[in-house]
CSV table of C-alpha atoms in Angstrom, one decimal:
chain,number,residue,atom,x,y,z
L,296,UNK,CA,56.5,4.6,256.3
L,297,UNK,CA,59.2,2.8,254.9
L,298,UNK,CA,62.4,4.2,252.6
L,299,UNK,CA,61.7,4.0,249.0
L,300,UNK,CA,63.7,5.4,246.0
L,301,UNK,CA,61.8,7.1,243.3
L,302,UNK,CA,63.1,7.6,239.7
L,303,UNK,CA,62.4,11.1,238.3
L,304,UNK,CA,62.7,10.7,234.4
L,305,UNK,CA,62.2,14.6,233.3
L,306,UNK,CA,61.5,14.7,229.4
L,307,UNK,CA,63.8,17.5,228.4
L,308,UNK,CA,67.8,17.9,228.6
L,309,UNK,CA,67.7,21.7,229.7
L,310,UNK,CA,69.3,22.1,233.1
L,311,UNK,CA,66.1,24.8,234.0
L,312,UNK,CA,63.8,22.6,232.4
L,313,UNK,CA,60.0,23.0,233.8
L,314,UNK,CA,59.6,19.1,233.7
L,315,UNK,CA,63.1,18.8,235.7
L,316,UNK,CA,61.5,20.9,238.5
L,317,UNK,CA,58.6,19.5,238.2
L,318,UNK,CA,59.7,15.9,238.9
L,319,UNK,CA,62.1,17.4,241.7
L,320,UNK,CA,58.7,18.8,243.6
L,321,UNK,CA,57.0,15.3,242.9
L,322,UNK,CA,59.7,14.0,245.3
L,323,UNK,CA,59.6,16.9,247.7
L,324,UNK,CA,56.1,16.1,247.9
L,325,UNK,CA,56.5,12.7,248.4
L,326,UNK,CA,57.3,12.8,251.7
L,327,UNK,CA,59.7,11.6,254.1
L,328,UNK,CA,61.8,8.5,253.8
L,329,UNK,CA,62.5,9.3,250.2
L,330,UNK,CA,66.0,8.7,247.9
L,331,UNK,CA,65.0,10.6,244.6
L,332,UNK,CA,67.3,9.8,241.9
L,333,UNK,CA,67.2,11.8,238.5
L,334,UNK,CA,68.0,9.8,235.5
L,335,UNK,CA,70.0,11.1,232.9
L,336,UNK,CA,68.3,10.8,229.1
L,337,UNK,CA,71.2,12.0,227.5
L,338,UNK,CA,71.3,9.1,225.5
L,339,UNK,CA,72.2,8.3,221.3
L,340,UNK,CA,69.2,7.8,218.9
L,341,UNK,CA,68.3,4.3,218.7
L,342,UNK,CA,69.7,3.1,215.7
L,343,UNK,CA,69.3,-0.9,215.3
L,344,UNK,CA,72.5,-0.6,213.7
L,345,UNK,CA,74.3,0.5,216.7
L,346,UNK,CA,72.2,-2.2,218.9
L,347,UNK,CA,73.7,-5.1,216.6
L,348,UNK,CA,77.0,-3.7,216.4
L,349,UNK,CA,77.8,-3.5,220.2
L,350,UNK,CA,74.8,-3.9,221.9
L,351,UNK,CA,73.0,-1.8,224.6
L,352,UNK,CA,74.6,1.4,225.1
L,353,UNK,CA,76.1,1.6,228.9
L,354,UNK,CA,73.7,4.3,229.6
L,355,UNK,CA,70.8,2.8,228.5
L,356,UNK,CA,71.6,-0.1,230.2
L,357,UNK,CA,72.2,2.5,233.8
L,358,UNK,CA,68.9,3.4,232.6
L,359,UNK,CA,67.1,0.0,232.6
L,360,UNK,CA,68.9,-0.8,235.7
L,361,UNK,CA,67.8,2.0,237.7
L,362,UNK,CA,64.3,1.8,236.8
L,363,UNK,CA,64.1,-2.0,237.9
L,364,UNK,CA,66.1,-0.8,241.5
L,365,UNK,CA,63.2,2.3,242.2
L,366,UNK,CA,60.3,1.7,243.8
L,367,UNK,CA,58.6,3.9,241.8
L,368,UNK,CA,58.7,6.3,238.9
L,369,UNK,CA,58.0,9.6,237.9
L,370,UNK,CA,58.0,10.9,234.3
L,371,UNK,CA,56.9,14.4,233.2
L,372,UNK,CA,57.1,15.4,229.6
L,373,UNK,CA,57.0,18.7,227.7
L,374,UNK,CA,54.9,19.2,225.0
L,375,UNK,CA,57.1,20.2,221.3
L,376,UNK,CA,54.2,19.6,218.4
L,377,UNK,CA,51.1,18.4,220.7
L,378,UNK,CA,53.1,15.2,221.8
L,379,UNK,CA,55.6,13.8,223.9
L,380,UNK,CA,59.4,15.1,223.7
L,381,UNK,CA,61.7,13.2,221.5
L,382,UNK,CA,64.3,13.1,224.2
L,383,UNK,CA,61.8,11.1,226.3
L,384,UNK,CA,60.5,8.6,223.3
L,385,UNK,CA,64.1,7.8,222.6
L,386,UNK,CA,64.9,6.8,226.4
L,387,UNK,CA,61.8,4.7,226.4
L,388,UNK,CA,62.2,3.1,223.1
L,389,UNK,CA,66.1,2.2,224.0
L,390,UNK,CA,64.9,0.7,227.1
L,391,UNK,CA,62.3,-1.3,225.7
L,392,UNK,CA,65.6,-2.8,223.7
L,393,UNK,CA,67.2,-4.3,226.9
L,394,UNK,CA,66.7,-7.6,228.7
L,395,UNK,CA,63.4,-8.3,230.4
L,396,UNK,CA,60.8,-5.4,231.3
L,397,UNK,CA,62.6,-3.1,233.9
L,398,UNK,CA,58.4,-1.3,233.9
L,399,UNK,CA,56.2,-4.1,234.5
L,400,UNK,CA,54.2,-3.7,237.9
L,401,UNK,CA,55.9,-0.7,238.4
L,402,UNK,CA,53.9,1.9,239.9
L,403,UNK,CA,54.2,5.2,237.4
L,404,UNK,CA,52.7,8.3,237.7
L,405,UNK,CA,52.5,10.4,234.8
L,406,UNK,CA,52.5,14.2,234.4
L,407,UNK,CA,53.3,17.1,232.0
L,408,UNK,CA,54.8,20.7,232.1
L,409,UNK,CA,54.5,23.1,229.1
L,410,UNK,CA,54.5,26.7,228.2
L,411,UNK,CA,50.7,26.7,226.7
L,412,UNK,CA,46.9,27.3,228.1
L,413,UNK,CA,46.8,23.4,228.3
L,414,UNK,CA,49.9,22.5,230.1
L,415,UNK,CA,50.8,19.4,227.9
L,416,UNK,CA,47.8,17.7,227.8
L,417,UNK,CA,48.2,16.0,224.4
L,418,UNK,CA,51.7,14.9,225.4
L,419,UNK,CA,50.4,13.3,228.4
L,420,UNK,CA,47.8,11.6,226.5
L,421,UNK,CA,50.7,10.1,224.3
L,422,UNK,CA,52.8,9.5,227.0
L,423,UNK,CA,49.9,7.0,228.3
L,424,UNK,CA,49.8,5.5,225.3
L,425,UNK,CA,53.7,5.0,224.9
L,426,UNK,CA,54.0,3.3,228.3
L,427,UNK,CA,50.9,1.3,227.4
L,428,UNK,CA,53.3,-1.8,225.8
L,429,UNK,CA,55.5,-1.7,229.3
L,430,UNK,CA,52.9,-3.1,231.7
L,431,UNK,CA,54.0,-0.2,234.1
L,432,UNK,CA,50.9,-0.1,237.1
L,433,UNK,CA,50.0,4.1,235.6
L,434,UNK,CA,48.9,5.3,239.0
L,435,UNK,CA,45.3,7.3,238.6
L,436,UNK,CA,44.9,11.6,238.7
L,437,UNK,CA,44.3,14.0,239.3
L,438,UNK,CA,45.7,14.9,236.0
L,439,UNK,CA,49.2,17.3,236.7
L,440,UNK,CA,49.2,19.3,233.6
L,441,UNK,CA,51.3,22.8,234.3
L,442,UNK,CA,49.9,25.5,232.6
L,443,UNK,CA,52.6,28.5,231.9
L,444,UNK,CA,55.2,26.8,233.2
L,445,UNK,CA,57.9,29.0,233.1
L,446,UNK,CA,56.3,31.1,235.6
L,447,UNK,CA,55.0,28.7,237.6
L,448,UNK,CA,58.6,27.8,240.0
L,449,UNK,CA,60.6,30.0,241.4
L,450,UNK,CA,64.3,31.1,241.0
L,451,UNK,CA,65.4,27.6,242.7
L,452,UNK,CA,62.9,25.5,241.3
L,453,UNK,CA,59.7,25.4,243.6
L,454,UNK,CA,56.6,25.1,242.6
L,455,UNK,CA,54.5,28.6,243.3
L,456,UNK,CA,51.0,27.2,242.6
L,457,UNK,CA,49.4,26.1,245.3
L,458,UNK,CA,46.4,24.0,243.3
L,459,UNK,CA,49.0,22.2,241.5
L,460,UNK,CA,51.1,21.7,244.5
L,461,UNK,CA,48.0,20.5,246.4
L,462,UNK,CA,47.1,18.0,243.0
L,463,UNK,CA,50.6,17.0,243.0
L,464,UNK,CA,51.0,16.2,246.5
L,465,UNK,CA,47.7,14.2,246.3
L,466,UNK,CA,48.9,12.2,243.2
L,467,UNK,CA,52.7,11.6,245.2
L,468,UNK,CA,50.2,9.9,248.2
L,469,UNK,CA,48.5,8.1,245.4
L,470,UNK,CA,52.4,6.6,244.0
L,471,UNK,CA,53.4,6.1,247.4
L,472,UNK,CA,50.1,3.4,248.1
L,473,UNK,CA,50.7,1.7,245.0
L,474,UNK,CA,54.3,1.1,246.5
L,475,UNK,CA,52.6,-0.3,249.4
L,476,UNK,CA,54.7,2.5,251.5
């Protein structure tokens, strides 16, 4: 197997975010050989204003730059009003501002965290649909869609559920082929 870096973008700024641990047990699951790199979404509202008056904000730009560099990606988004976060919308939006397509062929897998019965399923669905313009490679299921998710890690941030660790572990193998690793 060789090294690969993966790019965890979690959809929500909370430090004990489900979605953070989430995307942390993606690359746990990943396997060996692994740099995981968290990206930071901390970033202004996009504001065309703000583009034309001094261009591409430095940390969208760290943004764009380290998804081009990964080998792979791997988003998860909460659900706030039966869709994707804002927080994550904004990043993707910004970055679709910057030179050339940092996504296009990049393998991407795609999953979701929220406190509800269906574990984000609508904001996955529009999370597909958002990364739809980007030409990203959206590696196939199983579907990860964590039900209850605030009881579903532990105190440091593992996931507890074995089906979705066994789903999720499948789906990291999946991300990992498409990288040709």
């Amino acid at each position: 197997m060789k090294n690969l870096t993966l790019l965890g973008l979690p959809g929500a700024l909370r430090a004990g975010s489900s979605n953070r641990f989430l995307v942390r047990n993606a690359a746990r699951l990943m396997g060996d050989g692994v740099t995981y790199v968290e990206a930071d979404l901390a970033l202004p509202l996009y504001d065309g204003d703000l583009e034309d008056g001094t261009g591409i904000p430095a940390p969208v730009q760290t943004l764009a730059d380290q998804i081009a560099a990964a080998d792979a990606v791997v988003i998860s988004t909460p659900e706030y009003n039966k869709n994707l976060s804002g927080v994550l919308k904004n990043a993707l939006d910004w970055v679709s501002r910057t030179e050339g397509n940092p996504w296009a062929g990049k393998p991407v897998a795609l999953m979701s965290a929220a406190g509800g019965r269906s574990g984000g399923e609508r904001a996955l669905n529009s999370l597909v649909l958002a990364m739809m313009p980007f030409r990203a490679t959206l590696v196939p299921g199983p579907d990860i869609c964590v039900a209850d998710s605030n009881n579903q890690f532990d105190a440091d941030g593992l996931l507890i559920n074995t089906r979705v660790e066994k789903s999720l572990t499948t789906r990291m193998q999946t991300l990992r082929a498409a990288t040709g690793g």
